[in-house]
XYZ file of C-alpha atoms in Angstrom:
254
model
C 91.984 96.457 93.739
C 95.238 94.779 92.804
C 96.595 92.185 95.251
C 98.830 93.804 97.847
C 101.882 91.681 97.073
C 101.497 91.180 93.353
C 104.862 90.359 91.729
C 106.653 90.248 95.108
C 108.938 87.440 96.269
C 108.468 86.789 99.978
C 110.404 84.669 102.472
C 108.695 83.765 105.750
C 111.111 82.303 108.279
C 109.285 80.147 110.803
C 106.387 79.820 108.399
C 105.313 76.216 108.760
C 102.765 76.732 111.552
C 101.057 79.301 113.739
C 101.367 82.976 112.855
C 104.041 82.211 110.259
C 101.762 79.812 108.388
C 98.998 82.393 108.464
C 101.370 84.900 106.873
C 102.323 82.377 104.185
C 98.652 81.887 103.316
C 97.930 85.613 103.295
C 100.973 86.429 101.159
C 100.028 83.781 98.587
C 96.452 85.092 98.544
C 97.795 88.605 97.898
C 99.705 87.531 94.810
C 103.222 86.858 96.126
C 105.554 84.035 95.262
C 106.400 82.644 98.692
C 109.098 80.520 100.278
C 108.984 79.586 103.938
C 111.158 77.732 106.427
C 110.495 75.314 109.240
C 112.128 72.422 111.041
C 109.353 69.830 110.632
C 109.323 68.394 107.129
C 105.870 66.810 107.390
C 104.186 70.035 108.509
C 106.071 72.138 105.984
C 105.298 69.886 103.061
C 101.579 69.850 103.924
C 101.441 73.643 103.920
C 103.423 73.783 100.680
C 101.002 71.389 99.018
C 98.039 73.406 100.304
C 99.315 76.832 99.243
C 101.762 76.334 96.394
C 104.496 78.004 98.445
C 108.000 76.545 98.578
C 109.053 74.797 101.790
C 112.715 75.067 102.816
C 113.742 72.941 105.780
C 116.025 74.956 108.058
C 117.158 75.067 111.659
C 117.347 78.809 112.198
C 119.302 78.430 115.425
C 122.282 77.849 113.120
C 123.386 81.254 111.734
C 124.559 79.630 108.522
C 121.087 78.205 107.939
C 119.445 81.519 108.831
C 121.552 83.237 106.172
C 121.110 80.255 103.882
C 117.325 80.547 104.027
C 117.613 83.797 102.083
C 120.079 82.299 99.620
C 117.796 79.313 98.981
C 114.765 81.554 98.532
C 116.678 83.707 96.036
C 117.768 80.607 94.141
C 114.189 79.318 93.950
C 112.269 82.573 93.449
C 114.869 84.595 91.572
C 114.980 87.275 94.249
C 113.603 88.191 97.679
C 111.710 91.469 98.076
C 110.178 90.870 101.499
C 111.317 89.006 104.606
C 109.253 88.022 107.620
C 110.956 86.701 110.748
C 108.195 84.748 112.462
C 110.101 81.925 114.169
C 109.845 82.002 117.932
C 110.740 79.977 121.009
C 108.429 80.486 124.017
C 109.616 77.875 126.504
C 109.369 79.103 130.088
C 112.068 80.288 132.449
C 112.360 82.842 135.228
C 115.354 84.929 136.235
C 116.122 82.378 138.965
C 115.626 79.063 137.180
C 116.786 79.795 133.606
C 119.850 77.767 132.684
C 122.557 79.058 130.347
C 121.389 76.460 127.827
C 117.792 77.756 127.872
C 118.973 81.355 127.651
C 121.194 80.547 124.673
C 118.328 78.710 122.940
C 116.132 81.807 123.202
C 118.867 84.075 121.922
C 119.546 81.698 119.029
C 115.959 81.592 117.725
C 114.444 84.864 118.907
C 117.341 87.240 118.210
C 120.312 85.730 116.417
C 118.268 84.045 113.662
C 116.445 87.215 112.591
C 119.718 89.160 112.787
C 121.489 86.927 110.287
C 118.446 86.446 108.051
C 118.114 90.223 107.875
C 121.816 90.528 107.175
C 121.514 88.235 104.157
C 118.277 89.805 102.915
C 119.520 93.385 103.185
C 122.795 92.465 101.481
C 120.801 90.865 98.652
C 118.640 93.989 98.272
C 121.706 96.241 98.255
C 123.376 94.076 95.614
C 120.252 94.519 93.473
C 119.944 98.213 94.386
C 116.306 97.411 95.071
C 113.874 98.517 97.759
C 112.429 95.937 100.126
C 110.549 95.342 103.335
C 111.115 93.331 106.495
C 108.636 92.579 109.272
C 109.810 91.068 112.541
C 107.221 89.280 114.656
C 108.088 90.297 118.196
C 105.869 90.286 121.315
C 104.093 92.688 123.615
C 106.030 90.969 126.414
C 109.078 92.885 125.180
C 107.730 95.732 127.341
C 108.523 93.648 130.436
C 106.455 90.483 130.313
C 105.653 87.843 132.872
C 108.204 86.550 135.404
C 108.185 83.109 133.737
C 109.298 84.567 130.377
C 112.651 86.047 131.392
C 114.870 84.645 128.578
C 112.115 85.131 126.000
C 111.695 88.772 127.003
C 115.451 89.366 126.991
C 115.802 88.076 123.437
C 112.678 89.721 122.025
C 113.490 93.070 123.622
C 116.788 92.814 121.777
C 114.841 92.273 118.559
C 112.930 95.494 119.194
C 116.208 97.400 119.322
C 117.595 95.570 116.318
C 114.488 96.385 114.273
C 114.862 100.103 114.900
C 118.640 100.041 114.425
C 118.447 98.264 111.075
C 115.587 100.471 109.885
C 117.603 103.586 110.683
C 120.757 102.207 109.066
C 119.020 101.381 105.784
C 116.350 104.047 105.462
C 118.226 105.743 102.600
C 118.386 102.388 100.804
C 114.560 102.361 100.779
C 114.565 99.171 102.840
C 111.710 99.471 105.315
C 111.992 97.406 108.498
C 109.167 97.229 111.043
C 108.127 95.047 113.955
C 104.852 93.787 115.357
C 104.485 93.271 119.108
C 101.751 90.662 119.099
C 99.886 89.762 122.270
C 98.299 86.512 123.437
C 97.420 84.639 120.234
C 95.391 81.524 119.504
C 97.810 79.112 117.791
C 98.592 75.424 117.952
C 101.879 76.341 119.590
C 100.058 78.275 122.308
C 97.804 75.280 122.883
C 100.853 73.072 123.473
C 102.415 75.688 125.750
C 99.282 76.080 127.844
C 99.002 72.337 128.333
C 102.704 71.706 128.974
C 103.526 74.615 131.267
C 100.198 75.692 132.754
C 98.195 72.479 133.087
C 95.419 73.821 130.840
C 92.382 71.731 130.035
C 90.218 71.546 126.933
C 88.419 74.752 127.908
C 91.527 76.945 128.104
C 90.492 79.054 125.097
C 87.109 79.854 126.609
C 88.701 80.802 129.919
C 91.308 82.904 128.157
C 88.661 84.708 126.108
C 86.793 85.699 129.269
C 89.977 87.209 130.703
C 90.708 89.708 127.903
C 88.867 92.902 126.896
C 87.774 91.934 123.369
C 86.456 88.527 124.410
C 88.871 86.606 122.187
C 92.569 85.989 121.836
C 94.519 87.430 118.924
C 93.659 85.631 115.697
C 96.281 84.414 113.240
C 94.432 85.562 110.118
C 94.029 89.085 111.486
C 97.718 89.327 112.346
C 98.666 87.927 108.929
C 96.567 90.545 107.133
C 98.364 93.300 109.044
C 101.788 91.848 108.266
C 100.958 91.659 104.567
C 99.941 95.327 104.689
C 103.281 96.255 106.287
C 105.147 94.271 103.633
C 103.264 95.978 100.838
C 103.676 99.370 99.195
C 100.310 100.345 100.687
C 102.018 100.913 104.046
C 103.793 103.836 102.457
C 106.939 105.228 104.025
C 106.631 103.707 107.497
C 109.868 102.236 108.820
C 111.405 101.656 112.238
C 107.983 101.254 113.816
C 107.378 98.588 116.443
C 103.607 98.384 116.660
C 101.741 97.034 119.688
C 99.192 94.642 118.193
C 97.431 93.819 121.427
C 94.300 94.501 123.435
C 96.237 95.631 126.505
C 97.090 99.325 126.653
C 100.687 99.555 127.783
C 101.180 102.352 130.264
C 97.479 102.449 131.142
C 96.657 101.865 134.810
C 93.431 101.074 136.693
């Protein structure tokens, strides 16, 4: 079979580590020319050297840099056919202790950045009169989430609505826009979060695995394979879908 993303130009925002880095690797493996953004130059350059993808340093909390990520990818790759918004901020805060500064930080990364990256990508596709695909990495917590994720949930729930709105607005342009509500996932970022906010020890992964139905947390490579499928023509006509990629069944009760 031909690679899923053969002759595609892909931009992965928030692609230097975690799920984003997994998507970069999978997209390269499936034949795409890939650019990705991140804030840490050392991490980004290592991944670029390992994969052959192009690293673009960007602070996506700045709308100009979110839009500029698309412009830089177009300049380097010649065009952008596919966009993935994988950047995410997961710092903790409840309804009662979240400061305006923390709330604004979540909105900036988890909602505003994908909005303006999508704006630039869709405008580029319209200028080319070309079809394209977007996948937004969201979260199963957008259904309600834990009390300590209040600003995160607020921003990501907004991204759910934005995904459907943009997909509806541009369906006749053949621009397919979908979202993936990922659940608890084993990443280096999650490791840091568990240690910083939850006092986790070296055995946190084993404890976590025993607490979930499938006996393991979500795996980056599995998520990346699914994202690549959604980006590719093999996912057919699907657009405006926000898919729960989780082992919890939302709405199910014991």
